[in-house]
Short mmCIF file of C-alpha atoms in Angstrom, two decimals:
data_model
loop_
_atom_site.label_atom_id
_atom_site.label_comp_id
_atom_site.label_asym_id
_atom_site.label_seq_id
_atom_site.Cartn_x
_atom_site.Cartn_y
_atom_site.Cartn_z
CA MET A 897 16.17 -20.25 16.36
CA THR A 898 19.22 -18.00 16.24
CA ASP A 899 19.09 -14.31 17.02
CA PRO A 900 18.95 -11.53 16.26
CA ASP A 901 17.84 -11.72 12.60
CA GLU A 902 16.09 -15.08 12.46
CA GLY A 903 14.22 -14.43 15.68
CA LEU A 904 13.37 -10.88 14.60
CA HIS A 905 11.77 -12.00 11.34
CA ALA A 906 9.95 -14.82 13.14
CA SER A 907 8.48 -12.29 15.56
CA ILE A 908 7.41 -10.08 12.66
CA ALA A 909 5.61 -13.02 11.02
CA GLN A 910 4.05 -13.95 14.35
CA GLU A 911 2.74 -10.41 14.76
CA MET A 912 1.23 -10.61 11.28
CA VAL A 913 -0.74 -13.67 12.41
CA ASP A 914 -1.78 -12.07 15.71
CA ARG A 915 -3.02 -8.93 13.95
CA GLY A 916 -4.54 -10.77 10.99
CA ASP A 917 -2.62 -8.45 8.64
CA TYR A 918 -0.41 -10.29 6.15
CA PHE A 919 0.30 -7.18 4.07
CA ILE A 920 2.13 -4.78 6.41
CA PRO A 921 5.01 -6.26 8.44
CA ARG A 922 5.21 -4.88 11.98
CA ILE A 923 7.34 -5.29 15.05
CA ASN A 924 6.07 -4.00 18.39
CA GLY A 925 3.08 -2.62 16.54
CA GLU A 926 5.23 -0.36 14.38
CA PRO A 927 5.70 -0.91 10.61
CA PHE A 928 8.94 -2.75 9.88
CA ARG A 929 10.60 -0.59 7.23
CA ASP A 930 13.77 -2.54 6.41
CA LYS A 931 12.35 -5.33 4.18
CA PRO A 932 9.35 -5.81 1.89
CA PHE A 933 6.55 -8.10 2.98
CA LEU A 934 6.68 -11.18 0.72
CA TYR A 935 8.94 -13.43 2.78
CA SER A 936 7.40 -12.35 6.10
CA ALA A 937 3.94 -13.07 4.69
CA ALA A 938 5.06 -16.57 3.65
CA GLN A 939 6.37 -17.20 7.19
CA ALA A 940 3.14 -15.85 8.68
CA ILE A 941 1.00 -18.14 6.51
CA SER A 942 3.16 -21.06 7.59
CA LEU A 943 2.78 -20.13 11.27
CA ARG A 944 -0.97 -19.74 10.84
CA THR A 945 -1.19 -23.14 9.16
CA PHE A 946 1.23 -25.26 11.17
CA GLY A 947 1.47 -23.49 14.54
CA MET A 948 3.89 -21.23 16.41
CA HIS A 949 7.09 -23.25 16.35
CA GLU A 950 10.51 -23.27 14.67
CA ALA A 951 9.66 -25.75 11.92
CA ALA A 952 6.85 -23.50 10.70
CA VAL A 953 9.22 -20.52 10.66
CA ARG A 954 11.82 -22.41 8.64
CA ALA A 955 9.44 -24.15 6.21
CA PRO A 956 9.16 -21.17 3.80
CA GLY A 957 12.95 -20.85 3.63
CA ALA A 958 13.29 -24.53 2.80
CA LEU A 959 10.54 -24.28 0.17
CA PHE A 960 12.12 -21.23 -1.44
CA ALA A 961 15.47 -23.07 -1.47
CA LEU A 962 13.75 -25.98 -3.21
CA LEU A 963 12.17 -23.52 -5.66
CA THR A 964 15.68 -22.17 -6.29
CA ALA A 965 16.85 -25.69 -7.19
CA ILE A 966 13.82 -26.21 -9.47
CA THR A 967 14.31 -22.92 -11.32
CA THR A 968 18.05 -23.62 -11.58
CA VAL A 969 17.24 -26.97 -13.20
CA LEU A 970 14.75 -25.29 -15.56
CA LEU A 971 17.33 -22.70 -16.57
CA ALA A 972 20.02 -25.37 -17.09
CA ARG A 973 17.60 -27.35 -19.26
CA ARG A 974 16.85 -24.34 -21.45
CA LEU A 975 20.50 -23.32 -21.73
CA PHE A 976 21.89 -26.83 -22.34
CA ASP A 977 20.14 -30.21 -22.00
CA GLU A 978 18.41 -32.56 -19.57
CA GLU A 979 21.55 -34.33 -18.42
CA THR A 980 23.24 -31.05 -17.53
CA ALA A 981 20.06 -30.05 -15.68
CA LEU A 982 20.23 -33.26 -13.62
CA TYR A 983 23.80 -32.60 -12.50
CA ALA A 984 22.95 -28.92 -11.90
CA ALA A 985 20.19 -30.11 -9.56
CA LEU A 986 22.73 -32.10 -7.53
CA ALA A 987 25.02 -29.07 -7.43
CA SER A 988 22.23 -26.71 -6.41
CA LEU A 989 21.28 -28.98 -3.51
CA THR A 990 24.84 -29.56 -2.25
CA ILE A 991 26.72 -26.25 -2.53
CA VAL A 992 27.75 -25.66 1.07
CA MET A 993 27.13 -21.93 1.54
CA PRO A 994 23.48 -21.85 0.36
CA ILE A 995 22.77 -24.93 2.52
CA VAL A 996 24.19 -23.15 5.57
CA LEU A 997 22.31 -19.91 4.86
CA THR A 998 19.05 -21.76 4.29
CA GLN A 999 19.21 -23.07 7.88
CA CYS A 1000 18.89 -19.47 9.11
CA PRO A 1001 16.48 -18.22 6.45
CA ALA A 1002 16.70 -14.62 5.31
CA HIS A 1003 14.82 -12.68 2.65
CA ASP A 1004 17.60 -13.37 0.15
CA VAL A 1005 16.61 -17.07 0.15
CA ALA A 1006 13.26 -16.07 -1.33
CA LEU A 1007 14.90 -13.74 -3.86
CA VAL A 1008 16.97 -16.27 -5.81
CA PRO A 1009 14.09 -18.08 -7.60
CA TRP A 1010 12.88 -14.77 -9.05
CA ILE A 1011 16.41 -13.92 -10.21
CA ASN A 1012 16.64 -17.32 -11.93
CA LEU A 1013 13.35 -16.60 -13.72
CA ILE A 1014 14.57 -13.13 -14.74
CA VAL A 1015 17.64 -14.70 -16.36
CA LEU A 1016 15.51 -17.36 -18.02
CA SER A 1017 13.12 -14.73 -19.40
CA PHE A 1018 16.04 -12.66 -20.67
CA TRP A 1019 17.54 -15.67 -22.44
CA GLU A 1020 14.24 -16.70 -24.02
CA GLN A 1021 13.34 -13.23 -25.26
CA GLU A 1022 16.78 -13.03 -26.85
CA ARG A 1023 16.21 -16.33 -28.68
CA ALA A 1024 12.57 -15.73 -29.61
CA THR A 1025 11.85 -15.81 -33.34
CA SER A 1026 8.54 -13.92 -33.27
CA ALA A 1027 7.51 -10.59 -31.80
CA LYS A 1028 4.62 -12.20 -29.90
CA SER A 1029 6.86 -14.75 -28.21
CA ARG A 1030 9.49 -12.12 -27.43
CA TRP A 1031 6.99 -9.83 -25.70
CA LEU A 1032 5.44 -12.72 -23.77
CA TRP A 1033 8.85 -13.40 -22.28
CA VAL A 1034 9.24 -9.68 -21.51
CA ALA A 1035 5.93 -9.92 -19.62
CA ALA A 1036 7.24 -12.95 -17.71
CA MET A 1037 10.36 -10.97 -16.84
CA ALA A 1038 8.21 -8.08 -15.56
CA ILE A 1039 6.29 -10.41 -13.25
CA SER A 1040 9.55 -11.90 -11.94
CA ILE A 1041 10.93 -8.41 -11.36
CA ALA A 1042 7.79 -7.48 -9.41
CA PHE A 1043 8.26 -10.49 -7.12
CA ALA A 1044 11.93 -9.56 -6.68
CA PHE A 1045 10.90 -6.01 -5.72
CA LEU A 1046 8.43 -7.37 -3.16
CA THR A 1047 11.10 -9.67 -1.72
CA LYS A 1048 14.19 -7.48 -1.54
CA GLY A 1049 13.59 -4.16 -3.30
CA LEU A 1050 15.73 -2.72 -6.07
CA ILE A 1051 18.97 -4.34 -4.90
CA GLY A 1052 17.82 -7.82 -5.84
CA VAL A 1053 17.20 -6.79 -9.44
CA ALA A 1054 20.40 -4.73 -9.59
CA VAL A 1055 22.56 -7.77 -8.72
CA VAL A 1056 21.41 -9.73 -11.76
CA GLY A 1057 20.88 -6.64 -13.92
CA THR A 1058 24.59 -5.87 -13.72
CA GLY A 1059 25.42 -9.34 -15.03
CA LEU A 1060 22.88 -9.14 -17.87
CA GLY A 1061 24.22 -5.73 -18.86
CA LEU A 1062 27.76 -7.11 -18.88
CA TYR A 1063 26.62 -9.98 -21.11
CA ALA A 1064 25.00 -7.57 -23.57
CA LEU A 1065 28.22 -5.55 -23.70
CA VAL A 1066 30.51 -8.56 -24.15
CA THR A 1067 28.34 -10.10 -26.88
CA ARG A 1068 27.70 -6.70 -28.51
CA SER A 1069 23.99 -7.42 -28.50
CA ILE A 1070 22.89 -4.04 -27.16
CA SER A 1071 20.34 -2.49 -29.49
CA PRO A 1072 17.57 0.10 -29.24
CA SER A 1073 14.96 -2.69 -29.25
CA LEU A 1074 16.71 -4.54 -26.40
CA VAL A 1075 16.91 -1.34 -24.36
CA VAL A 1076 13.19 -0.73 -24.95
CA ARG A 1077 12.25 -4.28 -23.94
CA MET A 1078 14.32 -4.20 -20.77
CA THR A 1079 12.97 -0.77 -19.85
CA VAL A 1080 9.39 -1.96 -20.34
CA ALA A 1081 10.04 -5.04 -18.18
CA LEU A 1082 11.61 -2.95 -15.40
CA VAL A 1083 8.89 -0.27 -15.40
CA ALA A 1084 6.09 -2.84 -15.60
CA GLY A 1085 7.60 -4.79 -12.72
CA ALA A 1086 7.83 -1.62 -10.64
CA VAL A 1087 4.19 -0.77 -11.42
CA LEU A 1088 3.04 -4.24 -10.41
CA ALA A 1089 4.91 -3.96 -7.09
CA SER A 1090 3.97 -0.32 -6.40
CA PRO A 1091 0.64 -0.89 -4.53
CA TRP A 1092 2.49 -2.43 -1.59
CA TYR A 1093 5.06 0.36 -1.46
CA LEU A 1094 2.32 3.00 -1.60
CA ALA A 1095 0.48 1.20 1.20
CA MET A 1096 3.65 1.28 3.32
CA GLU A 1097 4.06 4.99 2.63
CA SER A 1098 0.48 5.49 3.79
CA VAL A 1099 0.93 3.71 7.15
CA SER A 1100 4.51 4.93 7.66
CA PRO A 1101 5.01 8.40 6.10
CA GLY A 1102 8.52 8.89 4.75
CA TYR A 1103 8.95 5.19 4.04
CA LEU A 1104 9.75 5.60 0.33
CA LYS A 1105 12.47 8.14 1.04
CA TYR A 1106 13.92 5.98 3.80
CA TYR A 1107 13.84 2.72 1.88
CA PHE A 1108 15.00 3.82 -1.55
CA LEU A 1109 17.28 6.71 -0.64
CA GLU A 1110 18.78 5.71 2.71
CA ARG A 1111 18.61 1.90 2.55
CA HIS A 1112 19.28 1.49 -1.16
CA LEU A 1113 21.30 4.41 -2.53
CA LEU A 1114 23.19 5.48 0.59
CA GLY A 1115 23.49 1.87 1.75
CA TYR A 1116 25.26 1.05 -1.49
CA ILE A 1117 27.50 4.06 -2.08
CA THR A 1118 28.50 4.83 1.52
CA GLU A 1119 30.12 2.89 4.34
CA GLY A 1120 28.06 4.52 7.07
CA GLN A 1121 25.29 1.96 6.87
CA GLU A 1122 24.68 -1.31 8.69
CA HIS A 1123 27.03 -4.19 7.71
CA SER A 1124 29.63 -1.72 6.44
CA ASP A 1125 32.56 -2.76 8.65
CA THR A 1126 33.95 -5.23 6.10
CA THR A 1127 36.89 -5.35 3.70
CA TRP A 1128 36.54 -5.10 -0.08
CA PHE A 1129 37.41 -8.80 -0.50
CA TYR A 1130 34.67 -9.82 1.97
CA TYR A 1131 32.88 -12.13 -0.50
CA VAL A 1132 35.94 -13.97 -1.83
CA GLY A 1133 36.16 -16.60 0.90
CA PRO A 1134 32.43 -17.28 1.44
CA VAL A 1135 31.54 -17.35 -2.26
CA ILE A 1136 34.52 -19.17 -3.74
CA GLY A 1137 35.35 -21.29 -0.70
CA GLY A 1138 31.70 -21.86 0.15
CA SER A 1139 30.96 -23.14 -3.36
CA MET A 1140 33.84 -25.62 -3.53
CA PRO A 1141 34.26 -28.04 -5.23
CA TRP A 1142 31.55 -26.87 -7.64
CA PHE A 1143 33.37 -23.61 -8.29
CA LEU A 1144 36.38 -25.58 -9.49
CA PHE A 1145 34.18 -27.73 -11.75
CA ALA A 1146 32.43 -24.61 -13.06
CA THR A 1147 35.80 -23.04 -13.89
CA ALA A 1148 36.85 -26.18 -15.78
CA ALA A 1149 33.59 -26.11 -17.77
CA PHE A 1150 34.10 -22.46 -18.70
CA LEU A 1151 37.69 -23.08 -19.80
CA GLN A 1152 36.51 -25.96 -21.98
CA SER A 1153 33.82 -23.73 -23.48
CA ARG A 1154 36.47 -21.16 -24.37
CA LEU A 1155 38.44 -23.86 -26.14
CA ASP A 1156 35.31 -24.94 -28.05
CA ALA A 1157 34.13 -21.42 -28.84
CA CYS A 1158 35.14 -21.71 -32.48
CA LYS A 1159 33.14 -24.95 -32.89
CA ARG A 1160 29.77 -23.96 -31.42
CA SER A 1161 27.83 -21.21 -29.67
CA PHE A 1162 29.55 -20.01 -26.53
CA ARG A 1163 26.73 -17.74 -25.38
CA PRO A 1164 25.07 -19.88 -22.66
CA GLU A 1165 28.36 -20.25 -20.76
CA LEU A 1166 29.13 -16.59 -21.30
CA LEU A 1167 25.74 -15.58 -19.90
CA LEU A 1168 26.39 -17.59 -16.74
CA ALA A 1169 29.91 -16.22 -16.36
CA CYS A 1170 28.72 -12.62 -16.81
CA TRP A 1171 25.91 -13.22 -14.31
CA PHE A 1172 28.42 -14.37 -11.70
CA VAL A 1173 31.16 -11.81 -12.42
CA GLY A 1174 28.76 -8.86 -12.77
CA GLY A 1175 26.92 -9.72 -9.57
CA PHE A 1176 30.16 -10.34 -7.67
CA VAL A 1177 31.61 -6.98 -8.72
CA PHE A 1178 28.35 -5.20 -7.89
CA LEU A 1179 28.23 -6.66 -4.37
CA THR A 1180 31.95 -6.08 -3.77
CA ALA A 1181 31.67 -2.42 -4.76
CA ALA A 1182 28.85 -1.81 -2.25
CA GLY A 1183 29.48 0.03 0.99
CA SER A 1184 27.29 -2.44 2.89
CA ARG A 1185 28.10 -6.16 2.68
CA LEU A 1186 26.47 -9.24 4.17
CA ILE A 1187 27.01 -12.88 3.28
CA THR A 1188 23.32 -13.54 2.52
CA TYR A 1189 23.49 -10.91 -0.24
CA SER A 1190 25.68 -13.34 -2.22
CA LEU A 1191 23.01 -16.05 -2.62
CA PRO A 1192 22.11 -14.99 -6.21
CA LEU A 1193 25.70 -15.80 -7.29
CA PHE A 1194 25.43 -19.56 -6.73
CA PRO A 1195 22.99 -20.75 -9.46
CA PRO A 1196 25.44 -20.00 -12.33
CA ILE A 1197 28.11 -21.96 -10.44
CA ALA A 1198 25.70 -24.90 -10.08
CA ILE A 1199 24.81 -24.92 -13.78
CA LEU A 1200 28.40 -24.65 -15.01
CA GLY A 1201 29.42 -27.32 -12.49
CA GLY A 1202 26.70 -29.60 -13.83
CA LEU A 1203 27.88 -28.90 -17.37
CA CYS A 1204 31.41 -29.98 -16.38
CA PHE A 1205 30.13 -33.35 -15.14
CA ARG A 1206 28.21 -33.95 -18.35
CA ARG A 1207 31.25 -33.18 -20.46
CA TYR A 1208 33.48 -35.37 -18.34
CA PHE A 1209 31.13 -38.33 -18.61
CA HIS A 1210 31.00 -37.86 -22.41
CA SER A 1211 34.80 -37.44 -22.70
CA GLU A 1212 34.42 -33.86 -23.96
CA LEU A 1213 37.03 -32.26 -21.68
CA ALA A 1214 40.46 -31.33 -23.00
CA ASN A 1215 43.58 -32.26 -21.06
CA PHE A 1216 43.82 -29.30 -18.66
CA PRO A 1217 40.08 -29.03 -17.77
CA ARG A 1218 39.99 -32.80 -17.34
CA ARG A 1219 42.93 -32.69 -14.94
CA MET A 1220 41.17 -29.95 -12.97
CA PHE A 1221 38.05 -32.09 -12.76
CA VAL A 1222 39.82 -35.30 -11.73
CA GLY A 1223 42.01 -33.51 -9.19
CA GLY A 1224 39.04 -31.69 -7.70
CA PHE A 1225 36.92 -34.83 -7.48
CA SER A 1226 39.75 -36.79 -5.86
CA ALA A 1227 40.47 -34.02 -3.32
CA VAL A 1228 36.81 -33.75 -2.37
CA ALA A 1229 36.52 -37.52 -1.97
CA ALA A 1230 39.59 -37.64 0.27
CA PHE A 1231 38.23 -34.75 2.36
CA GLY A 1232 34.83 -36.44 2.58
CA VAL A 1233 36.34 -39.65 3.89
CA ILE A 1234 38.54 -37.97 6.50
CA ALA A 1235 36.56 -34.95 7.73
CA PRO A 1236 33.31 -36.10 9.50
CA ILE A 1237 34.78 -37.62 12.69
CA PRO A 1238 37.41 -34.85 13.28
CA THR A 1239 34.69 -32.24 12.74
CA LEU A 1240 32.61 -33.68 15.58
CA TYR A 1241 35.71 -33.81 17.76
CA VAL A 1242 36.62 -30.17 17.09
CA LEU A 1243 33.05 -29.04 17.83
CA SER A 1244 33.13 -30.95 21.10
CA LYS A 1245 36.66 -30.01 22.19
CA PHE A 1246 36.91 -26.35 21.22
CA LEU A 1247 33.30 -25.13 20.86
CA HIS A 1248 31.87 -27.11 23.79
CA SER A 1249 29.23 -28.78 21.65
CA PRO A 1250 29.55 -32.54 22.25
CA SER A 1251 27.63 -35.14 20.25
CA PRO A 1252 26.18 -38.52 21.29
CA TRP A 1253 27.43 -41.81 19.90
CA MET A 1254 24.67 -41.82 17.26
CA ALA A 1255 26.23 -38.74 15.64
CA TYR A 1256 29.51 -40.60 15.26
CA VAL A 1257 27.67 -43.54 13.68
CA VAL A 1258 26.14 -41.22 11.07
CA ALA A 1259 29.54 -39.58 10.51
CA VAL A 1260 31.10 -43.01 9.86
CA LEU A 1261 28.33 -43.83 7.38
CA ALA A 1262 29.09 -40.58 5.54
CA SER A 1263 32.78 -41.46 5.35
CA ILE A 1264 31.94 -44.94 4.03
CA ALA A 1265 29.62 -43.51 1.36
CA MET A 1266 32.35 -41.17 0.12
CA ALA A 1267 34.95 -43.94 0.21
CA PHE A 1268 32.75 -46.16 -1.99
CA GLY A 1269 32.20 -43.24 -4.34
CA PHE A 1270 35.95 -42.65 -4.57
CA ALA A 1271 36.57 -46.34 -5.30
CA LEU A 1272 33.97 -46.32 -8.09
CA PHE A 1273 35.50 -43.16 -9.55
CA ALA A 1274 38.96 -44.76 -9.58
CA ARG A 1275 37.50 -47.69 -11.55
CA GLY A 1276 36.08 -45.36 -14.20
CA ARG A 1277 32.45 -45.61 -13.06
CA GLY A 1278 31.94 -41.88 -12.82
CA GLN A 1279 28.12 -41.67 -12.72
CA ARG A 1280 27.86 -44.36 -10.02
CA ALA A 1281 30.62 -42.61 -8.10
CA LEU A 1282 28.67 -39.34 -8.23
CA ALA A 1283 25.44 -41.01 -7.12
CA THR A 1284 27.14 -42.81 -4.22
CA GLY A 1285 29.27 -39.88 -3.11
CA MET A 1286 26.20 -37.62 -3.02
CA LEU A 1287 24.92 -39.61 -0.03
CA TRP A 1288 27.65 -37.88 1.98
CA PHE A 1289 25.85 -34.52 1.93
CA PRO A 1290 22.51 -35.50 3.54
CA LEU A 1291 24.28 -37.72 6.06
CA VAL A 1292 26.64 -34.94 7.17
CA THR A 1293 23.80 -32.41 7.24
CA ILE A 1294 21.70 -34.71 9.42
CA CYS A 1295 24.67 -35.38 11.69
CA LEU A 1296 25.60 -31.74 12.26
CA MET A 1297 22.14 -30.17 12.36
CA THR A 1298 20.62 -32.80 14.65
CA TRP A 1299 23.24 -32.65 17.40
CA PRO A 1300 26.19 -30.22 17.71
CA VAL A 1301 24.70 -27.26 15.84
CA GLN A 1302 21.62 -27.36 18.09
CA LYS A 1303 23.85 -26.75 21.11
CA LEU A 1304 25.72 -23.95 19.34
CA ALA A 1305 22.48 -22.32 18.22
CA ASN A 1306 21.22 -22.26 21.81
CA GLU A 1307 24.01 -19.80 22.64
CA HIS A 1308 22.58 -17.41 20.05
CA SER A 1309 18.92 -17.94 20.82
CA GLN A 1310 16.52 -16.32 23.26
CA ARG A 1311 14.47 -19.49 23.79
CA SER A 1312 16.07 -20.29 27.16
CA LEU A 1313 15.54 -16.68 28.26
CA ALA A 1314 11.87 -16.87 27.28
CA ALA A 1315 11.49 -20.14 29.19
CA MET A 1316 12.97 -18.46 32.29
CA VAL A 1317 10.55 -15.54 32.00
CA THR A 1318 7.52 -17.83 31.78
CA LYS A 1319 8.56 -19.71 34.93
CA LEU A 1320 9.18 -16.64 37.11
CA ASP A 1321 6.90 -16.30 40.13
CA LEU A 1322 7.06 -12.54 39.70
CA ALA A 1323 6.75 -11.38 36.10
CA PRO A 1324 8.98 -8.37 35.35
CA GLU A 1325 7.46 -5.09 34.25
CA GLU A 1326 10.19 -4.65 31.62
CA ILE A 1327 12.82 -6.83 29.95
CA VAL A 1328 16.06 -5.14 28.93
CA LEU A 1329 18.67 -6.91 26.76
CA VAL A 1330 22.29 -5.94 26.19
CA GLY A 1331 24.36 -7.57 23.43
CA GLN A 1332 21.40 -8.67 21.28
CA ARG A 1333 18.33 -7.13 19.74
CA VAL A 1334 14.98 -8.40 20.96
CA GLY A 1335 14.44 -11.20 18.48
CA SER A 1336 12.81 -14.53 19.26
CA LEU A 1337 12.12 -13.69 22.93
CA ARG A 1338 8.51 -12.74 22.26
CA PHE A 1339 8.10 -15.58 19.77
CA TYR A 1340 8.71 -18.17 22.49
CA LEU A 1341 6.43 -16.55 25.09
CA PRO A 1342 2.81 -17.64 25.67
CA PRO A 1343 0.20 -15.45 23.88
CA ASP A 1344 -0.74 -13.40 26.97
CA GLN A 1345 2.87 -12.61 27.85
CA ARG A 1346 3.69 -12.00 24.19
CA ALA A 1347 1.02 -9.32 24.02
CA TRP A 1348 2.21 -7.76 27.29
CA TYR A 1349 5.88 -7.53 26.30
CA SER A 1350 5.18 -6.29 22.78
CA HIS A 1351 4.14 -2.84 24.00
CA ASN A 1352 7.56 -1.29 24.58
CA ARG A 1353 8.12 -3.53 27.60
CA SER A 1354 11.05 -5.39 26.02
CA ARG A 1355 13.95 -3.54 24.45
CA GLU A 1356 17.64 -3.53 23.63
CA ALA A 1357 19.83 -1.26 25.73
CA ASP A 1358 23.09 0.39 24.81
CA PRO A 1359 26.11 -0.98 26.73
CA ARG A 1360 26.58 2.54 28.13
CA GLU A 1361 23.38 1.97 30.15
CA ILE A 1362 24.92 -0.91 32.10
CA PRO A 1363 25.87 1.25 35.13
CA THR A 1364 22.19 2.14 35.55
CA LEU A 1365 21.07 -1.48 35.14
CA LEU A 1366 23.39 -3.18 37.65
CA PRO A 1367 21.60 -3.66 39.93
CA PRO A 1368 18.43 -3.45 37.82
CA PRO A 1369 15.74 -0.91 38.75
CA PRO A 1370 12.65 -2.34 40.49
CA GLY A 1371 10.56 -4.54 38.17
CA VAL A 1372 13.22 -4.73 35.44
CA LEU A 1373 14.69 -8.03 34.23
CA PHE A 1374 18.19 -7.38 32.91
CA ALA A 1375 19.76 -9.91 30.51
CA ILE A 1376 23.22 -9.47 29.01
CA THR A 1377 25.05 -11.86 26.71
CA THR A 1378 28.05 -13.58 28.25
CA LYS A 1379 30.21 -12.21 25.42
CA GLU A 1380 29.10 -8.62 26.03
CA LEU A 1381 29.52 -9.01 29.79
CA ARG A 1382 33.15 -9.97 29.33
CA ARG A 1383 33.78 -7.28 26.74
CA GLN A 1384 32.37 -4.55 28.96
CA LYS A 1385 34.20 -6.01 32.00
CA TRP A 1386 31.17 -6.11 34.30
CA GLU A 1387 31.54 -9.77 35.35
CA GLU A 1388 32.44 -8.91 38.94
CA ALA A 1389 29.44 -6.63 39.39
CA MET A 1390 27.12 -9.29 37.98
CA ARG A 1391 28.60 -11.98 40.24
CA ARG A 1392 27.70 -9.90 43.33
CA LEU A 1393 24.04 -10.06 42.32
CA ASP A 1394 21.52 -12.87 42.37
CA PHE A 1395 21.96 -13.93 38.72
CA ARG A 1396 21.07 -16.95 36.62
CA THR A 1397 22.18 -18.26 33.24
CA ALA A 1398 19.72 -18.69 30.36
CA GLY A 1399 21.35 -19.90 27.14
CA GLY A 1400 23.87 -17.25 26.17
CA PHE A 1401 22.56 -14.71 28.72
CA GLU A 1402 23.38 -13.82 32.30
CA VAL A 1403 20.13 -12.66 33.91
CA THR A 1404 19.21 -10.72 37.07
CA GLN A 1405 16.00 -9.04 38.17
CA GLY A 1406 15.16 -5.96 40.19
CA VAL A 1407 12.62 -6.47 42.96
CA PRO A 1408 9.60 -4.09 42.85
CA ASN A 1409 9.56 -1.47 45.60
CA ASP A 1410 6.33 -2.66 47.21
CA LEU A 1411 7.69 -6.20 47.65
CA GLU A 1412 10.97 -4.90 49.02
CA ILE A 1413 9.12 -2.77 51.61
CA ALA A 1414 6.90 -5.71 52.55
CA SER A 1415 9.95 -7.93 52.95
CA ARG A 1416 11.63 -5.41 55.24
CA SER A 1417 8.48 -5.07 57.35
CA GLU A 1418 8.23 -8.82 57.78
CA GLY A 1419 11.87 -8.93 58.82
CA GLY A 1420 11.29 -6.18 61.44
CA ASN A 1421 8.30 -8.00 62.89
CA ARG A 1422 10.34 -11.17 63.17
#
């Protein structure tokens, strides 16, 4: 379990279970004010059901990712047809960046299904032929908005709202009745979500001002917030590069739709394009940027990518989009054949994360699967090529996640540190970390020690405190990340002490005064 964020949210969920309160997230007994409760509550229920271990922490993220794929398929089916929905499912489950982010689940993973349902409700209320049906879909949108509020706050709705507004402008479909319906959905969603926010204000006075003014408004319009030290093009590489080759296929599908605009309705493709472009511009313009914020941008890529496959298989692509598709498919196949073995080598050689022979066997199987897919594609058997080539993704995921990534994750985890603490003959009175927030440390401790160190007995220290912590005061266990130790240039001072290594930490402990006095007395007697 990587730290700080994954471990932090795991500890919050664990504290929910320990307290029996699944409504108010807390850390160290204090209300956690940075995120709403929905995702933490899902993690807590999983921990309560399956036990205090990593799989239970990650299960909700995996389930929400699966729900994202299901709602993406549902949306693709309503916008286009069943075949497009099938290919969109494959895209949704194999776009690289969401797969990576799902392994370290964040609240944004749980947000995307609600955004998909908001878009679906918007589309259906636009197409409804009766007032009753239209308002039922507005009600469904309100419920989806409420869940989005309880997952991520206003920002989650704003990301998709920008795209829907852009679509209404481009299609010139803005009308007083549409404005009224969208306003009703937004207000109703806020009302449905308000009891939790009012409860948080009650247990943590000033919460509403902090969360909506400082976290939302100031976090968006200023660069003085967390995650603000990024460039304006921060999302270009992760979103476009991280969605390849599906982004290329999606672009080809949109170009083909533009060519066919005079023959049939172009609105479904335009809705997806506006969703992506509007959300991308909204996130880029923000003062605070983080890669997980971009997760709502991937479903429209998956659907348009699926549409491109359907049109290719039915010979509905013009010359230029078809060349884009064939070139992209061929490049991906070549990469898939070549990449697995060198990737394991690079991880072993340069990141010190070697893999056993079994990993190389799985990597070879992945290369073979892609090679067969490429051969089928060259023979004009496109659907069989897609089905065969898709085996590459689970094989590579199994290969990387089972072996080398585990070793890399250990360098960013506090599990080894927690194991060291539990084995100490003399338990420290306080644990002080430098270079990481206190994340999964408490999660990995036994229940009695977890309770002890949750009462302000474990904390993060500012690097400026290092001179007062080397050597550590009596009863204090001092742990600093190897990276921070080098950056602050305190390696020599640490080496003069009795230190040990635990994962990515260098650790030393101050001896309590009474033991030191006793030790000196024994030495004098001898």
